Coordinates of C-alpha atoms and ligand atoms in Angstrom, one line a residue:
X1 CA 2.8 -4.3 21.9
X2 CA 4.2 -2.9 19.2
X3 CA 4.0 1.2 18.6
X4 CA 3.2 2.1 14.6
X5 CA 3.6 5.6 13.8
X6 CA 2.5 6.0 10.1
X7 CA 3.1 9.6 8.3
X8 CA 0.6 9.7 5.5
X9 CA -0.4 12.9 3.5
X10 CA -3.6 14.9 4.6
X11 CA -7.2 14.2 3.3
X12 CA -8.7 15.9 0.3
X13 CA -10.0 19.2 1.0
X14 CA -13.4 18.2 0.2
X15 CA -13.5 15.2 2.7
X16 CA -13.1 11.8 3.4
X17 CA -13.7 9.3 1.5
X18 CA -13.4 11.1 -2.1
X19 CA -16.1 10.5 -4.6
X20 CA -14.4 8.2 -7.0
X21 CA -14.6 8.7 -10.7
X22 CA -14.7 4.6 -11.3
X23 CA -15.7 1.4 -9.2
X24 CA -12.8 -1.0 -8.2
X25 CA -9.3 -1.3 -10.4
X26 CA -8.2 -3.8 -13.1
X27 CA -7.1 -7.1 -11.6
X28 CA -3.5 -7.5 -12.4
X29 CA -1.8 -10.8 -11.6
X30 CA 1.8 -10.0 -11.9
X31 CA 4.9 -7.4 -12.7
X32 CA 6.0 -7.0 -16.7
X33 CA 9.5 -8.1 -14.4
X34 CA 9.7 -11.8 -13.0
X35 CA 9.3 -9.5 -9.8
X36 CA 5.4 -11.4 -8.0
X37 CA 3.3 -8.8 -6.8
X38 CA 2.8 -8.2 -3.0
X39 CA 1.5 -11.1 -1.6
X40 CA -0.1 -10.2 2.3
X41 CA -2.0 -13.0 4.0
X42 CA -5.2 -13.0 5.4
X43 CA -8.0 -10.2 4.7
X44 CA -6.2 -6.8 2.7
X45 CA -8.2 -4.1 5.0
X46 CA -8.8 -2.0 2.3
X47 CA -11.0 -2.2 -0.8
X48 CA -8.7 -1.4 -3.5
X49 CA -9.6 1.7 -5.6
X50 CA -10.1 3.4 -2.1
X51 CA -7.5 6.7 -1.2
X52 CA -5.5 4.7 1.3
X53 CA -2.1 7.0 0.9
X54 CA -3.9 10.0 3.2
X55 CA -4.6 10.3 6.5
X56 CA -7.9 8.6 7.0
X57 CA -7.0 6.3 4.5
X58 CA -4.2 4.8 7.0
X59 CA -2.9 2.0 4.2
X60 CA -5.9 0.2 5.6
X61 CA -3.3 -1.3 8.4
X62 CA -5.8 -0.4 11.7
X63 CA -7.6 -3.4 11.8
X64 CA -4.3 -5.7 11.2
X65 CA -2.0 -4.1 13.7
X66 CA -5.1 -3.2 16.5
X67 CA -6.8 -6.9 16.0
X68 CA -2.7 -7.8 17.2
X69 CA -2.9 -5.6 20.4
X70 CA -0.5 -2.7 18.6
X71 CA -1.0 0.6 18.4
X72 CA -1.1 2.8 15.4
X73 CA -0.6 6.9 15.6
X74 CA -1.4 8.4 11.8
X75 CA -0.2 11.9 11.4
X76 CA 0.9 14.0 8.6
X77 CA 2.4 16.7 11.0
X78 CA 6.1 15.3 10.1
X79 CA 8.2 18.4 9.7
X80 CA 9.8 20.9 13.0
X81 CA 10.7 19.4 16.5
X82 CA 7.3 20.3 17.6
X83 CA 5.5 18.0 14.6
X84 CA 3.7 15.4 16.1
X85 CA 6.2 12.6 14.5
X86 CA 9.1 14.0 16.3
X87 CA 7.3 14.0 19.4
X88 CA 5.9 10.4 18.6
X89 CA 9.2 9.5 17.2
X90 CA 10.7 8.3 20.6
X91 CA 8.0 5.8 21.1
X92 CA 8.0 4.6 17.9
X93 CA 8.9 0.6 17.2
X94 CA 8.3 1.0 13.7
X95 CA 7.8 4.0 11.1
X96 CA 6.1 4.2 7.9
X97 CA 6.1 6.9 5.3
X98 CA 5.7 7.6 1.6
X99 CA 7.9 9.6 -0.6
X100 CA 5.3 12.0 -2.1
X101 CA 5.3 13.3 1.4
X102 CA 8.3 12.1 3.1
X103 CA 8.8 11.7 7.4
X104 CA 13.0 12.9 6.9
X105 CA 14.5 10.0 9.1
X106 CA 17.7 12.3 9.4
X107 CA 20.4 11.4 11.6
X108 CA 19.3 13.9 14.1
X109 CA 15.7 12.1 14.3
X110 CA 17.3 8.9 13.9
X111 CA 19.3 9.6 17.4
X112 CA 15.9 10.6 19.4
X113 CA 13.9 7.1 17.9
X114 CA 15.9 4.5 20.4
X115 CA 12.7 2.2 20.1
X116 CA 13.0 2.1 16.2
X117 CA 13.5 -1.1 14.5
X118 CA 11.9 -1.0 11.0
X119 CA 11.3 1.8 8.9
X120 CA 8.9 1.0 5.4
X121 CA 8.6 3.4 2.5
X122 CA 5.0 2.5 0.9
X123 CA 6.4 3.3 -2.4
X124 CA 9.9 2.9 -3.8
X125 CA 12.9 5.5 -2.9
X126 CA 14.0 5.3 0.9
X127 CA 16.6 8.6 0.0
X128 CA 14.2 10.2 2.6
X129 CA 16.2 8.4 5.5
X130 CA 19.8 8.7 6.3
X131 CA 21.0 5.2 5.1
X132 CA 24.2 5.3 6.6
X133 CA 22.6 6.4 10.4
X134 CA 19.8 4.1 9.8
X135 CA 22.4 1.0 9.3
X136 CA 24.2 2.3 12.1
X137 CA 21.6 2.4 14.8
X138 CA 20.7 -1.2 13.3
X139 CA 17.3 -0.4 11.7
X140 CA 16.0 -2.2 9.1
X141 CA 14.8 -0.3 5.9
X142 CA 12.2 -1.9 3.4
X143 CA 10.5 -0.7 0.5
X144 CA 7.6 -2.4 -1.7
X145 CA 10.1 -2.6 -4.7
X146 CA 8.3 -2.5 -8.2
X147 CA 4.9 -1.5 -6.4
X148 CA 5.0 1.8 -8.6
X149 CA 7.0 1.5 -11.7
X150 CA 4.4 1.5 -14.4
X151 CA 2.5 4.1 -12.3
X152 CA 5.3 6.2 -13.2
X153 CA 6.5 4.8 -16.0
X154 CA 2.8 6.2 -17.7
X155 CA 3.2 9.8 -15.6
X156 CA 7.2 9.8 -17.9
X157 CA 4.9 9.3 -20.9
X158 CA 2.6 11.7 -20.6
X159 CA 5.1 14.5 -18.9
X160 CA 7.2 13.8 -22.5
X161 CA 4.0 13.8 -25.0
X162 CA 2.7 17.4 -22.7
X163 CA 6.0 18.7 -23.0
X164 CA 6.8 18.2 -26.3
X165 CA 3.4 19.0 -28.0
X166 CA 2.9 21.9 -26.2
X167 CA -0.1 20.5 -24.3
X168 CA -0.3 22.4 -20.8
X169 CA -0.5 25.6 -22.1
X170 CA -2.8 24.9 -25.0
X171 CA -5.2 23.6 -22.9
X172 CA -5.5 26.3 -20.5
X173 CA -6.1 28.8 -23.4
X174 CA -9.2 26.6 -23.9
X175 CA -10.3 26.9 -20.7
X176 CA -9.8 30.5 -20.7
X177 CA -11.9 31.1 -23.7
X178 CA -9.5 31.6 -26.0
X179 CA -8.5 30.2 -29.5
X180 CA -5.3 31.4 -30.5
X181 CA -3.9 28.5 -32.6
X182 CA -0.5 30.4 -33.6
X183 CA 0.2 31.3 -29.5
X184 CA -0.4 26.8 -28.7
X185 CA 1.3 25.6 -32.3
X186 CA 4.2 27.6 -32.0
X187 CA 5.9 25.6 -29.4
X188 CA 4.6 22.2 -30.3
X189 CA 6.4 19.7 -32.3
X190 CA 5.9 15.7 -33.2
X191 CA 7.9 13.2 -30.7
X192 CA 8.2 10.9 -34.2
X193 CA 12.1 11.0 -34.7
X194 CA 13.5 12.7 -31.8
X195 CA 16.1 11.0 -29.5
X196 CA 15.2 10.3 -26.2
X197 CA 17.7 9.2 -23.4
X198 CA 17.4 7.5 -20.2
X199 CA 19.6 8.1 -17.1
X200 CA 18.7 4.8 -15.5
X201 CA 16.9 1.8 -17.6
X202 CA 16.2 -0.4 -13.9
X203 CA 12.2 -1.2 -13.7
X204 CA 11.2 1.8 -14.5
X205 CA 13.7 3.2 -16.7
X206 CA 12.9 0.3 -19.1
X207 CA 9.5 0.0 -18.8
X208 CA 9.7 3.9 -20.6
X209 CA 11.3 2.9 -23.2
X210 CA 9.2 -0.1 -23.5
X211 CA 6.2 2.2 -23.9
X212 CA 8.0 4.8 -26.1
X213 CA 8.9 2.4 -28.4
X214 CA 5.9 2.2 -30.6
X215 CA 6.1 6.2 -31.0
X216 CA 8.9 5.4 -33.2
X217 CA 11.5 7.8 -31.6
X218 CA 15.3 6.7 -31.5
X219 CA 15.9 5.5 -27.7
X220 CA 19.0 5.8 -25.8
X221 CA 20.5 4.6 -22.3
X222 CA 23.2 5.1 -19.9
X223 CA 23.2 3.2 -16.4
X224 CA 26.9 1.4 -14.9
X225 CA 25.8 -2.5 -16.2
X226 CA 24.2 -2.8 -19.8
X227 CA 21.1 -4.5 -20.6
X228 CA 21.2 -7.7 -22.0
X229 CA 21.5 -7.7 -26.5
X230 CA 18.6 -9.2 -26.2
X231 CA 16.3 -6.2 -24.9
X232 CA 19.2 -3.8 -26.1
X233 CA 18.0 -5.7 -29.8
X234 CA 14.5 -5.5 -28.9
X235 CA 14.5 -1.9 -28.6
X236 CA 16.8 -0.9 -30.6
X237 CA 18.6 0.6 -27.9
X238 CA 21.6 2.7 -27.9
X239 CA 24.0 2.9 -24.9
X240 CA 25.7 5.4 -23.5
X241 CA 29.1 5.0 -21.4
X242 CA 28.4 8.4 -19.5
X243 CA 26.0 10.8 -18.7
X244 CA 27.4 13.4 -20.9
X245 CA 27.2 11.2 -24.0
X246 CA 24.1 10.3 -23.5
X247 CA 22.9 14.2 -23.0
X248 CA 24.6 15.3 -26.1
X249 CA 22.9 13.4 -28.2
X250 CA 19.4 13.5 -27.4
X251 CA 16.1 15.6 -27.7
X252 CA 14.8 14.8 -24.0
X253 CA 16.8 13.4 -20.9
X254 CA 14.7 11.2 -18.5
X255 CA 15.8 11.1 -14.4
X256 CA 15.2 7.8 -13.4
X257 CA 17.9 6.5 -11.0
X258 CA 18.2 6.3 -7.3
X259 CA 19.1 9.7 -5.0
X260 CA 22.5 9.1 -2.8
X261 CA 25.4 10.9 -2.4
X262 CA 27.1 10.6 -5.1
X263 CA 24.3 10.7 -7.9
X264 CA 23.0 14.3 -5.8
X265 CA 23.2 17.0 -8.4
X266 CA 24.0 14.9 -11.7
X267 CA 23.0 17.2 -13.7
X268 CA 24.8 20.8 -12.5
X269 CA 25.4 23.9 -14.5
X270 CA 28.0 22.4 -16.6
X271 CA 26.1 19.1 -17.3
X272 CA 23.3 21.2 -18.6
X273 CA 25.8 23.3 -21.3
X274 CA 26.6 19.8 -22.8
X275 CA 22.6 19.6 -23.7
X276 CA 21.3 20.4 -27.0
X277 CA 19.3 23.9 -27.1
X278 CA 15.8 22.8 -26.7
X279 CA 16.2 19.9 -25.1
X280 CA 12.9 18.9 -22.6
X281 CA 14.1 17.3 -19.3
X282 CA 12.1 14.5 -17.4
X283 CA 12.8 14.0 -13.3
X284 CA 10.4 11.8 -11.9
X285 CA 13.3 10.1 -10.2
X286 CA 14.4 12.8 -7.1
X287 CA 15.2 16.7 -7.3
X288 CA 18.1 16.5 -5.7
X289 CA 19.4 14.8 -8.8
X290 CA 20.0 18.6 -10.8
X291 CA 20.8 21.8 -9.7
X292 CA 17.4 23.8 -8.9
X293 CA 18.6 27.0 -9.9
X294 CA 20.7 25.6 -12.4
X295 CA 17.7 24.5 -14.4
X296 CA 15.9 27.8 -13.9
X297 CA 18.7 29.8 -15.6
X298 CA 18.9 27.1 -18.6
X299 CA 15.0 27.4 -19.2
X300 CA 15.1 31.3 -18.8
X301 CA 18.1 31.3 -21.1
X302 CA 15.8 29.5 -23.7
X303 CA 18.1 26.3 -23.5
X304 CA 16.3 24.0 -21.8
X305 CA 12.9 24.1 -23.8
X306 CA 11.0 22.7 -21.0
X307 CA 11.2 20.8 -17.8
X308 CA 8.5 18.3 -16.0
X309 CA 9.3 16.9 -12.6
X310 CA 7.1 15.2 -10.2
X311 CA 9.6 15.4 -7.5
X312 CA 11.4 18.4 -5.4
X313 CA 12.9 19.3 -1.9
X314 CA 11.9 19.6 0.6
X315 CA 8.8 18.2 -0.2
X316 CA 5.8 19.7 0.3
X317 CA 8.1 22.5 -1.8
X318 CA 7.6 26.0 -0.5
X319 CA 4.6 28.1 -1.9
X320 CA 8.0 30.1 -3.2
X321 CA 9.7 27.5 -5.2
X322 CA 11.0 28.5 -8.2
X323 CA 10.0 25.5 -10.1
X324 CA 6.0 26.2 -9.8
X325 CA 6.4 29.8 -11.7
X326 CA 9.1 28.7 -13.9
X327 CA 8.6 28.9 -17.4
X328 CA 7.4 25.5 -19.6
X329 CA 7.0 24.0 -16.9
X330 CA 5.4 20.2 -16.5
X331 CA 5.8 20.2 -12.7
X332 CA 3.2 17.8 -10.4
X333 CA 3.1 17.8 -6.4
X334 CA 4.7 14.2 -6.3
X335 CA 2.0 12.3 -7.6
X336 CA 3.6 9.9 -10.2
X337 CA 3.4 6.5 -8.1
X338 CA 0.8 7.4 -6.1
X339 CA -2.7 6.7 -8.1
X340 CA -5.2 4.6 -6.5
X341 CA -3.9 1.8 -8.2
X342 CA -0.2 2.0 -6.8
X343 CA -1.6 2.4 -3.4
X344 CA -3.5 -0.2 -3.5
X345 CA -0.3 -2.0 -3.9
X346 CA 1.8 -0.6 -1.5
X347 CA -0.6 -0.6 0.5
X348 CA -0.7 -4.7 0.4
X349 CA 3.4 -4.5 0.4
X350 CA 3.2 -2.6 3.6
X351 CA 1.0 -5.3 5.3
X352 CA 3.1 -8.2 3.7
X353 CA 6.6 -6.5 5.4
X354 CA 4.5 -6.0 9.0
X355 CA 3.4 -9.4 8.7
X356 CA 6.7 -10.9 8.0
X357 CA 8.2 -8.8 10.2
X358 CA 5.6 -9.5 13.3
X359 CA 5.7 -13.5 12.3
X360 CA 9.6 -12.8 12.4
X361 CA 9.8 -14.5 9.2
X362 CA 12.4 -13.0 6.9
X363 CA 11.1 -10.1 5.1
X364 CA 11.5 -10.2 0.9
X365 CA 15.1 -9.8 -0.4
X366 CA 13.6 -7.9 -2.6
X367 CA 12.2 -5.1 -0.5
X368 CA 15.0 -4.6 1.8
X369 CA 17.4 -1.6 1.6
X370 CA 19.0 -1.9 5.0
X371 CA 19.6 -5.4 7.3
X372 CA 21.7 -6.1 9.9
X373 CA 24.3 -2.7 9.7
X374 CA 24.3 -2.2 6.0
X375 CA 22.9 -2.0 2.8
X376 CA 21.0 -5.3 2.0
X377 CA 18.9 -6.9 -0.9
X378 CA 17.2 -4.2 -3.6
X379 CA 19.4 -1.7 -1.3
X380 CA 22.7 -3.3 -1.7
X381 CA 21.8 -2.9 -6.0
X382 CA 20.2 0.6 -5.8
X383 CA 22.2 2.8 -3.0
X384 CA 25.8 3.3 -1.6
X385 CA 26.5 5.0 1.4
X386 CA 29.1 7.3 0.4
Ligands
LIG401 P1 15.9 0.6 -10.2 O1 16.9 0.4 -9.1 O2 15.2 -0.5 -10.8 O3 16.6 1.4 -11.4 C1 17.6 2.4 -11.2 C2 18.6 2.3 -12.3 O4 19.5 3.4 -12.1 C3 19.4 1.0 -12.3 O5 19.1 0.3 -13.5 C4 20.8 1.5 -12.1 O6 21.6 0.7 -13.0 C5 20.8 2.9 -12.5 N1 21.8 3.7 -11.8 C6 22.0 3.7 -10.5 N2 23.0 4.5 -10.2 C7 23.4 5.1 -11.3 C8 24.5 6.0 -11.7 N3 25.3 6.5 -10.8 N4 24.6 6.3 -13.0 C9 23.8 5.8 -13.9 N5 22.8 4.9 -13.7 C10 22.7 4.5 -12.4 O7 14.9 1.7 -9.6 P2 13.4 2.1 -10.1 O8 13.5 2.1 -11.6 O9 12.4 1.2 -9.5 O10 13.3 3.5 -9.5 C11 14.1 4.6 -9.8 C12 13.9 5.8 -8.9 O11 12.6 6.4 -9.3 C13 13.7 5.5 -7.4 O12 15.0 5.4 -6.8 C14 12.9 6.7 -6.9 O13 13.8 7.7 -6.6 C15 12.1 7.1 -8.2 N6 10.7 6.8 -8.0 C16 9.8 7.9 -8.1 C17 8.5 7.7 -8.0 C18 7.5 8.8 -8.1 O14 6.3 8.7 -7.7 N7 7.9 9.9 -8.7 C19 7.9 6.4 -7.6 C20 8.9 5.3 -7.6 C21 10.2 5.6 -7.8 P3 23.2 0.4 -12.7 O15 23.2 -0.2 -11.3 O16 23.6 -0.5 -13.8 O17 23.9 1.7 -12.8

């Protein structure tokens, strides 16, 4: 028997199970990639459309792992030594946790877990566990690659279209009665012509710039291997050798690679000066990526013109951090690849890797990030160690 301790976010305030705004999702068949969507076996245990990414929404796994004689422990107490997942942790055979409220796997923790032999991220990004320890102890890390992309890629949309037209506060001088047209126009321009850039064009990178395309702005890249001509052609693409070329030449800088060591604060103080004034920065990818305060001066200074992240550290951030009183702010609790419809398919990645992983069939290439003492599949492309 196998112990499952899952760290999911809490409920809604107003109770379990939510009163949805619509009945049931979309059916969608496949990825825009040749990536094939999750593909469990058997009943899903979960309807999808259902809150499945909180507490008493358990990833609809009970019924799979108990009908199997496991146990599963949900918690979202996941932070302090007296949380209940450090106090589970030693019993634990398997983890589970998301990155919009991370279970840190650190070193420390990773020591304490002597039972642990697979750790799943129901989303994509597994920064939120030490890599390096986790290959070293000989834990296997898997993620439900492309589960969330266009989830996000829609929340990079919407952040850049808010930002740049001035939405966010406009709206709430509706709400508050007002109707001061000169205090919402004067900061709100068209996105038609401006140059937007991409740190990262991998599934979600591209899948941006697939859906800015049609708002006719001039879009720009930078990642280590280029695209093929073919999409660079299609898009009309143009790529960047660094990160500092790419930022001095565009209107808005999008965050979409991969948190490890070395891509940890990208963009510093000094990477910010090579900007353009008014430039609007995008991070859905991982805060650790730029320089908190850093990006407080440069929007206080008036150079950044406004900033929209969905992501921040420690996560849940402190009711202090800087970035939720910050000026021009975009910011979101990190929500970006977790609506209904991503969960419902991490949730059915999550059940494919236990079931693979129970059957001890070999789990997806494409959702492993560590494998026998290193980085493996998906992980072996996205993260280094060092
Ligand atoms: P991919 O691996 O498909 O894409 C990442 C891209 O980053 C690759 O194309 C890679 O290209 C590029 N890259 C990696 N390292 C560097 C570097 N040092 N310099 C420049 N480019 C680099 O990942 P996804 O698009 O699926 O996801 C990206 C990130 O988004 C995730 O790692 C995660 O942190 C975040 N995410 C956030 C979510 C949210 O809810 N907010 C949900 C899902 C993901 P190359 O190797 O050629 O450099």
């Amino acid at each position: 028997m196998a112990t499952v301790l899952c760290v999911l976010y809490p409920d809604p305030v107003t109770g379990y199970p939510p009163e949805y705004a619509r009945t049931g999702l979309p059916l969608l068949t496949s990825y825009p990639t040749d990536r094939s969507m999750p593909a469990p076996t058997g009943p899903l245990g979960f309807t999808p459309g259902e809150l499945l990414g909180s507490v008493s929404g358990e990833l609809g796994l009970r019924n799979y792992l108990e009908g199997l004689g496991h146990q599963l422990i949900v918690t979202s107490d996941k932070d302090g030594p007296e949380s209940e997942f450090e106090r589970m942790l030693p019993k634990a055979d398997i983890v589970i946790s998301q990155p919009f409220w991370p279970a840190y796997l650190t070193r420390e923790r990773i020591a304490k877990a002597s039972k642990l032999k697979l750790a799943i991220t129901a989303g994509i990004g597994s920064d939120h566990i030490d890599l390096k320890a986790a290959s070293e102890a000989g834990i296997t890390v898997a993620e439900v690659t492309g589960s969330n992309c266009i989830s996000v890629a829609e929340h990079v949309v919407m952040t850049v279209l808010a930002l740049v037209r001035n939405y966010l506060p406009s709206h709430a001088i509706s709400v508050d009665g007002g109707w001061n047209i000169a205090d919402c126009v004067s900061r709100s321009y068209d996105v038609e012509g401006m140059d937007f850039g991409t740190i990262g064009a991998g599934r979600i990178g591209l899948a941006v710039l697939r859906r800015l395309k049609p708002f006719d702005m001039r879009l720009h890249y930078t990642q280590r291997h280029r695209l093929s001509t073919e999409i660079e052609a299609e898009l009309n693409l143009t790529f960047h050798p660094d990160v500092k070329s790419l930022v001095q030449s565009v209107d808005i800088v999008n965050l979409q690679v991969p948190l490890y060591p070395s891509t940890e604060h990208l963009i510093d103080e000094a990477m910010l000066a090579e900007m353009k004034r008014g430039v609007y920065i995008i991070n859905t990818a991982r805060a650790k990526l730029v320089d908190r305060d850093a990006i407080v001066r440069a929007v206080e200074a008036g150079h950044i013109a406004g900033y929209a992240g969905d992501v921040w550290y420690p996560q849940p951030a402190p009711p202090d951090h800087p970035w939720r009183s910050m000026f021009y702010n975009g910011m979101t609790p990190h929500i970006a690849g977790t609506s209904l419809s991503a969960q419902a398919r991490y949730a059915a990645g999550t059940l494919e890797i236990l079931q693979d992983y129970f059957e001890k069939k070999p789990i997806r290439e494409d959702y492993l990030i560590v494998e026998a003492g290193g980085l493996a599949g998906t992980g072996a492309r996205s993260y280094q160690l060092t």
